[in-house]
Every structure is written in structure tokens, then in C-alpha cells.
Amino acid sequence: MKTRQDNPFKFGTVVEDEYFTDRTEELKIVKSILHSENHLVLISPRRYGKTSLVLKSAKETSRPLLFLNLESVTDKKDFAVTLLKKLLALYPFEKLKFLLKNFRFVPTLSMSALGDSFDISFITKTDDNVILEDVFALMSKISDKENKLIVVFDEFQQVDEIDKNLSKLLRSIMQLQQNINFVMLGSQESMMRTIFEKKKSPFYHFAELLTLKKIPREDFYLYLQNRLSLFEDKYNIADITEKILDFTDCHPYYTQKLAFNIWELLKDEMASDDIVQTAIDYSNEIHDMDYERLWSSFKNTDKKVLKYLSVSRNTQHDYSNIGIPISTVFSSLKRMAQSGILIKENRYEIDDPFFAVWIKKILV
Ligand SMILES: Nc1ncnc2c1ncn2[C@@H]1O[C@H](COP(=O)(O)OP(=O)(O)O)[C@@H](O)[C@H]1O
Ligand SMILES: [Mg+2]
């Protein structure tokens, strides 16, 4: 049970209910797609709130939801097995058993000792494509027109890592699916755009594309202020709130994380001229080893680019100042954006503002 003294900020996992803020427009768009015959692509860097947004939208439709992260899928057969397991958890076994008769191969199902999950294997030498086609067909058949299944594939840009022919196969299967809304989430924007916007790609124009931005400042401001107001007798909450957002630039995850730490300091009646700075320093002390390890994993050119970005205050970066050829800078930026170290909104930024401060510190 929650008490008044529970920390009201949450980071790292999916947020819902009172932890979820704003995204009203986005919720409307996602739900309108779920209430149509269309599919959705949702793109943003990691930890912007894709999963939270989609789960909230799906929950509000009260329809069955199958969520699968493609990063955890190893090959086509594994993909089929995982889907089948998830369907077994979603629908009554009797209903599935009946439909399994339509399969062109015989899966072996065995109940776990506790009786709460199934193990599935395919003993026949059936072609993986056939297995996947049949599982998707089952998914479409079991989905009820009145209560359509929502299928979410997270980290969808991994599709070609699983198997180089998978996207072509998937597209041909998925376009035949009735009764299902597919939602494809992705954290690597350029790869996602290649999949869904290149004319030659099998998924060209398959779905509506939406990109998720950071949370608007006014909204995040109210969210923070509201939750910190418990301490307004002793602290200047307006000032603290502004400083939090200046530091995190409204990044959903880092804002919640910093606010969480600050809430703890305020609760302990910590006295400090600059409580926000204290919280940042404190967090960086804890993560010093992780950042050191991360830092030592970069090439020298990446380090130079990161150093520049950590101190650059310009609205437009001037890459000619870094001291390495511009083309090298750009391949470094691209590489680090792909691995999630950098994000690009109007310009490239270091994703983690705590890490940016850590880098600045090693410069002095
Ligand atoms: N609408 C929101 N309101 C408040 N915080 C949010 C919201 N969406 C995301 N966050 C913060 O970001 C974190 C990551 O959210 P998540 O949905 O897992 O992002 P993603 O799926 O894009 O990686 C959450 O744990 C939470 O701290
Ligand atoms: Mg996610």
C-alpha cells in the first residue's frame, strides 16, 4: 500500500496511472489507429516512453495484447514458438486446440510442472517459414472481430538481424492478417525509417508513422511541482523544478530519475544551497565506475566528439572545432546515435545528461 511518504517518481520500467503524464495528443492518435484497420509505427530514442504509451493506449481499449520484444528473438522458429506461447497465455486452451488442427505440422505442447505455462517444440522437419505462417494465421483466426488482438513488436528494427529474409516474409504474412492491429516500436530512427519509408522496402507504407518527442516543458513542470509541493514550506520548489528541467531538458526517464533522487534528499531535510546539483553529484558518484567503463570503451574520435558535445552550448554545433575531419565526426555521430549514446532532436546531444556532466568533469 502507498503512504504519503512514498516517492512519487518512477524510472526504468513502464509507467502508468499517476506516474504517467501528458501524451494526450499521442494517446488520441494511437487509439484512433487501434480503432481502425490500420497499423502503427512508433519511433523514439530509448526511454522516451514508447512502451508506456502503447500499453496505456491498449489498456484503454480493454482488448487482448500480445507484446514481444524482437531483441529477445533468436531465429524464425524461436519467433514462432514465442508467439504461440504468448497466444496460449492469452486465449483459452480449448479454443486454441481446435485451431491448431489447421496447422500443416504438429507442435508438441507440454505443460510445465506448475501447470502455469507451456513448452512448445516442433519435432517435424517443417520449413520455418511454414511454421511462422501458420502461427500468424492462428493469431488472426483466434482474434475476435469485436475484440481485436493488438500485437506489439518492440525494437522492430532488429527484424533483419533475426533473419535477413524475415522482413519480406513478415510483410507478406502480415498484410493478409485481418482482425489484428500491429504496432511496431523502434528506437533506431534511421533503421526504422529505412524499413517503413524506403520505396524498395517490403514494409513501405505498411503503417502510420509517429515519432515520440520529449515531454513538453509546461506539462512536466506541473507534474514535478505537484509532487514536490509536499516540501514547499522549507524549499523553493519552483526554483528546484526549473533546475531539474534545465538539466534534463525534459527527457522523460532522466527527469523522473533526478526528481526521484531530489525527493529523497528533501524528505531527509537535506540542507544545501543547490539541492539539484547535490543530487546530480551524488548520482554521479554512484555511477562513476560505470561511466569510467563506458568511457574506456570509446574510440579516440568518439571521445573527442563527446567532449565537444558535453561543453557545446551553441544551438547549432560547430564541428570544425573538434580537430578531426568533418567526415570522421559525422561517422562518429552516426555510430553513437545508433548505439543510443547520442540522440538527435534538432541537433545531436548526449542522451544521458548525467554522463554529459561526468565527461565535463574529466576535462578539468
Ligand atoms: N508519459 C510519461 N510520463 C512520465 N514519465 C514517463 C512517461 N513516459 C515515459 N516516462 C519515463 O521514461 C521511462 C521509460 O519509459 P518507457 O515507456 O519504458 O520508454 P521506452 O519504451 O521508449 O524505452 C519511464 O520509466 C518513466 O520514468
Ligand atoms: Mg520500451
PDB file of N, CA, C and O in Angstrom, residues 96-130:
ATOM      1  N   LEU A  96      -7.816 -22.692 -28.697  1.00  0.00           N
ATOM      2  CA  LEU A  96      -6.596 -22.824 -29.482  1.00  0.00           C
ATOM      3  C   LEU A  96      -6.413 -24.229 -30.021  1.00  0.00           C
ATOM      4  O   LEU A  96      -5.996 -24.431 -31.161  1.00  0.00           O
ATOM      5  N   LYS A  97      -6.758 -25.183 -29.181  1.00  0.00           N
ATOM      6  CA  LYS A  97      -6.575 -26.582 -29.553  1.00  0.00           C
ATOM      7  C   LYS A  97      -7.327 -26.880 -30.845  1.00  0.00           C
ATOM      8  O   LYS A  97      -6.816 -27.525 -31.749  1.00  0.00           O
ATOM      9  N   PHE A  98      -8.515 -26.344 -30.898  1.00  0.00           N
ATOM     10  CA  PHE A  98      -9.351 -26.536 -32.063  1.00  0.00           C
ATOM     11  C   PHE A  98      -8.690 -25.955 -33.319  1.00  0.00           C
ATOM     12  O   PHE A  98      -8.630 -26.586 -34.364  1.00  0.00           O
ATOM     13  N   LEU A  99      -8.120 -24.770 -33.174  1.00  0.00           N
ATOM     14  CA  LEU A  99      -7.500 -24.101 -34.324  1.00  0.00           C
ATOM     15  C   LEU A  99      -6.149 -24.714 -34.706  1.00  0.00           C
ATOM     16  O   LEU A  99      -5.730 -24.660 -35.857  1.00  0.00           O
ATOM     17  N   LEU A 100      -5.489 -25.310 -33.723  1.00  0.00           N
ATOM     18  CA  LEU A 100      -4.184 -25.939 -34.000  1.00  0.00           C
ATOM     19  C   LEU A 100      -4.323 -27.072 -35.009  1.00  0.00           C
ATOM     20  O   LEU A 100      -3.357 -27.454 -35.662  1.00  0.00           O
ATOM     21  N   LYS A 101      -5.530 -27.583 -35.131  1.00  0.00           N
ATOM     22  CA  LYS A 101      -5.769 -28.673 -36.095  1.00  0.00           C
ATOM     23  C   LYS A 101      -5.508 -28.210 -37.528  1.00  0.00           C
ATOM     24  O   LYS A 101      -5.272 -29.020 -38.413  1.00  0.00           O
ATOM     25  N   ASN A 102      -5.580 -26.905 -37.757  1.00  0.00           N
ATOM     26  CA  ASN A 102      -5.339 -26.396 -39.108  1.00  0.00           C
ATOM     27  C   ASN A 102      -3.856 -26.313 -39.460  1.00  0.00           C
ATOM     28  O   ASN A 102      -3.503 -25.992 -40.580  1.00  0.00           O
ATOM     29  N   PHE A 103      -2.997 -26.549 -38.485  1.00  0.00           N
ATOM     30  CA  PHE A 103      -1.561 -26.435 -38.759  1.00  0.00           C
ATOM     31  C   PHE A 103      -1.107 -27.495 -39.753  1.00  0.00           C
ATOM     32  O   PHE A 103      -1.620 -28.605 -39.780  1.00  0.00           O
ATOM     33  N   ARG A 104      -0.093 -27.124 -40.544  1.00  0.00           N
ATOM     34  CA  ARG A 104       0.448 -28.087 -41.504  1.00  0.00           C
ATOM     35  C   ARG A 104       1.530 -28.962 -40.868  1.00  0.00           C
ATOM     36  O   ARG A 104       2.201 -29.713 -41.526  1.00  0.00           O
ATOM     37  N   PHE A 105       1.712 -28.803 -39.567  1.00  0.00           N
ATOM     38  CA  PHE A 105       2.719 -29.591 -38.848  1.00  0.00           C
ATOM     39  C   PHE A 105       2.177 -29.778 -37.437  1.00  0.00           C
ATOM     40  O   PHE A 105       1.214 -29.131 -37.037  1.00  0.00           O
ATOM     41  N   VAL A 106       2.801 -30.661 -36.692  1.00  0.00           N
ATOM     42  CA  VAL A 106       2.274 -30.939 -35.360  1.00  0.00           C
ATOM     43  C   VAL A 106       3.211 -30.421 -34.271  1.00  0.00           C
ATOM     44  O   VAL A 106       4.308 -30.930 -34.100  1.00  0.00           O
ATOM     45  N   PRO A 107       2.809 -29.390 -33.573  1.00  0.00           N
ATOM     46  CA  PRO A 107       3.629 -28.921 -32.465  1.00  0.00           C
ATOM     47  C   PRO A 107       3.428 -29.812 -31.244  1.00  0.00           C
ATOM     48  O   PRO A 107       2.340 -30.356 -31.047  1.00  0.00           O
ATOM     49  N   THR A 108       4.466 -29.982 -30.468  1.00  0.00           N
ATOM     50  CA  THR A 108       4.327 -30.730 -29.226  1.00  0.00           C
ATOM     51  C   THR A 108       4.204 -29.750 -28.081  1.00  0.00           C
ATOM     52  O   THR A 108       5.074 -28.906 -27.888  1.00  0.00           O
ATOM     53  N   LEU A 109       3.133 -29.854 -27.353  1.00  0.00           N
ATOM     54  CA  LEU A 109       2.943 -28.970 -26.217  1.00  0.00           C
ATOM     55  C   LEU A 109       3.110 -29.768 -24.938  1.00  0.00           C
ATOM     56  O   LEU A 109       2.549 -30.833 -24.801  1.00  0.00           O
ATOM     57  N   SER A 110       3.890 -29.266 -24.030  1.00  0.00           N
ATOM     58  CA  SER A 110       3.931 -29.943 -22.731  1.00  0.00           C
ATOM     59  C   SER A 110       3.768 -28.902 -21.638  1.00  0.00           C
ATOM     60  O   SER A 110       4.328 -27.809 -21.688  1.00  0.00           O
ATOM     61  N   MET A 111       2.978 -29.273 -20.669  1.00  0.00           N
ATOM     62  CA  MET A 111       2.675 -28.359 -19.578  1.00  0.00           C
ATOM     63  C   MET A 111       3.850 -28.341 -18.604  1.00  0.00           C
ATOM     64  O   MET A 111       4.456 -29.361 -18.339  1.00  0.00           O
ATOM     65  N   SER A 112       4.197 -27.164 -18.074  1.00  0.00           N
ATOM     66  CA  SER A 112       5.262 -27.121 -17.070  1.00  0.00           C
ATOM     67  C   SER A 112       4.768 -27.782 -15.783  1.00  0.00           C
ATOM     68  O   SER A 112       3.578 -27.949 -15.583  1.00  0.00           O
ATOM     69  N   ALA A 113       5.705 -28.133 -14.922  1.00  0.00           N
ATOM     70  CA  ALA A 113       5.356 -28.857 -13.699  1.00  0.00           C
ATOM     71  C   ALA A 113       4.322 -28.101 -12.865  1.00  0.00           C
ATOM     72  O   ALA A 113       3.449 -28.688 -12.233  1.00  0.00           O
ATOM     73  N   LEU A 114       4.419 -26.785 -12.897  1.00  0.00           N
ATOM     74  CA  LEU A 114       3.488 -25.993 -12.084  1.00  0.00           C
ATOM     75  C   LEU A 114       2.145 -25.788 -12.779  1.00  0.00           C
ATOM     76  O   LEU A 114       1.198 -25.280 -12.199  1.00  0.00           O
ATOM     77  N   GLY A 115       2.117 -26.172 -14.051  1.00  0.00           N
ATOM     78  CA  GLY A 115       0.863 -26.054 -14.767  1.00  0.00           C
ATOM     79  C   GLY A 115       0.529 -24.624 -15.172  1.00  0.00           C
ATOM     80  O   GLY A 115      -0.607 -24.329 -15.528  1.00  0.00           O
ATOM     81  N   ASP A 116       1.500 -23.735 -15.114  1.00  0.00           N
ATOM     82  CA  ASP A 116       1.175 -22.354 -15.454  1.00  0.00           C
ATOM     83  C   ASP A 116       1.774 -21.897 -16.778  1.00  0.00           C
ATOM     84  O   ASP A 116       1.602 -20.766 -17.196  1.00  0.00           O
ATOM     85  N   SER A 117       2.507 -22.782 -17.437  1.00  0.00           N
ATOM     86  CA  SER A 117       2.998 -22.393 -18.753  1.00  0.00           C
ATOM     87  C   SER A 117       3.212 -23.631 -19.618  1.00  0.00           C
ATOM     88  O   SER A 117       3.280 -24.747 -19.121  1.00  0.00           O
ATOM     89  N   PHE A 118       3.332 -23.376 -20.921  1.00  0.00           N
ATOM     90  CA  PHE A 118       3.529 -24.480 -21.850  1.00  0.00           C
ATOM     91  C   PHE A 118       4.935 -24.450 -22.414  1.00  0.00           C
ATOM     92  O   PHE A 118       5.530 -23.394 -22.561  1.00  0.00           O
ATOM     93  N   ASP A 119       5.424 -25.612 -22.742  1.00  0.00           N
ATOM     94  CA  ASP A 119       6.641 -25.692 -23.511  1.00  0.00           C
ATOM     95  C   ASP A 119       6.235 -26.177 -24.894  1.00  0.00           C
ATOM     96  O   ASP A 119       5.388 -27.051 -25.010  1.00  0.00           O
ATOM     97  N   ILE A 120       6.851 -25.608 -25.900  1.00  0.00           N
ATOM     98  CA  ILE A 120       6.430 -25.982 -27.242  1.00  0.00           C
ATOM     99  C   ILE A 120       7.635 -26.395 -28.061  1.00  0.00           C
ATOM    100  O   ILE A 120       8.679 -25.761 -28.012  1.00  0.00           O
ATOM    101  N   SER A 121       7.484 -27.470 -28.782  1.00  0.00           N
ATOM    102  CA  SER A 121       8.563 -27.813 -29.704  1.00  0.00           C
ATOM    103  C   SER A 121       7.969 -28.371 -30.986  1.00  0.00           C
ATOM    104  O   SER A 121       6.826 -28.828 -31.017  1.00  0.00           O
ATOM    105  N   PHE A 122       8.757 -28.298 -32.044  1.00  0.00           N
ATOM    106  CA  PHE A 122       8.306 -28.833 -33.325  1.00  0.00           C
ATOM    107  C   PHE A 122       9.235 -29.984 -33.672  1.00  0.00           C
ATOM    108  O   PHE A 122      10.404 -29.764 -33.945  1.00  0.00           O
ATOM    109  N   ILE A 123       8.718 -31.177 -33.631  1.00  0.00           N
ATOM    110  CA  ILE A 123       9.603 -32.301 -33.915  1.00  0.00           C
ATOM    111  C   ILE A 123       9.756 -32.566 -35.406  1.00  0.00           C
ATOM    112  O   ILE A 123      10.751 -33.075 -35.849  1.00  0.00           O
ATOM    113  N   THR A 124       8.764 -32.148 -36.147  1.00  0.00           N
ATOM    114  CA  THR A 124       8.839 -32.397 -37.591  1.00  0.00           C
ATOM    115  C   THR A 124       9.903 -31.517 -38.230  1.00  0.00           C
ATOM    116  O   THR A 124      10.351 -30.540 -37.655  1.00  0.00           O
ATOM    117  N   LYS A 125      10.266 -31.859 -39.427  1.00  0.00           N
ATOM    118  CA  LYS A 125      11.275 -31.078 -40.130  1.00  0.00           C
ATOM    119  C   LYS A 125      10.622 -29.980 -40.968  1.00  0.00           C
ATOM    120  O   LYS A 125      11.108 -29.622 -42.035  1.00  0.00           O
ATOM    121  N   THR A 126       9.540 -29.444 -40.475  1.00  0.00           N
ATOM    122  CA  THR A 126       8.817 -28.438 -41.249  1.00  0.00           C
ATOM    123  C   THR A 126       9.664 -27.196 -41.477  1.00  0.00           C
ATOM    124  O   THR A 126      10.409 -26.769 -40.610  1.00  0.00           O
ATOM    125  N   ASP A 127       9.484 -26.636 -42.634  1.00  0.00           N
ATOM    126  CA  ASP A 127      10.135 -25.387 -43.004  1.00  0.00           C
ATOM    127  C   ASP A 127       9.746 -24.282 -42.004  1.00  0.00           C
ATOM    128  O   ASP A 127       8.572 -24.118 -41.671  1.00  0.00           O
ATOM    129  N   ASP A 128      10.741 -23.529 -41.554  1.00  0.00           N
ATOM    130  CA  ASP A 128      10.476 -22.446 -40.583  1.00  0.00           C
ATOM    131  C   ASP A 128       9.441 -21.447 -41.097  1.00  0.00           C
ATOM    132  O   ASP A 128       8.648 -20.916 -40.325  1.00  0.00           O
ATOM    133  N   ASN A 129       9.479 -21.187 -42.400  1.00  0.00           N
ATOM    134  CA  ASN A 129       8.517 -20.229 -42.952  1.00  0.00           C
ATOM    135  C   ASN A 129       7.088 -20.704 -42.787  1.00  0.00           C
ATOM    136  O   ASN A 129       6.189 -19.930 -42.480  1.00  0.00           O
ATOM    137  N   VAL A 130       6.908 -22.003 -42.992  1.00  0.00           N
ATOM    138  CA  VAL A 130       5.570 -22.578 -42.857  1.00  0.00           C
ATOM    139  C   VAL A 130       5.094 -22.464 -41.410  1.00  0.00           C
ATOM    140  O   VAL A 130       3.943 -22.096 -41.140  1.00  0.00           O
TER     141      VAL A 130
END
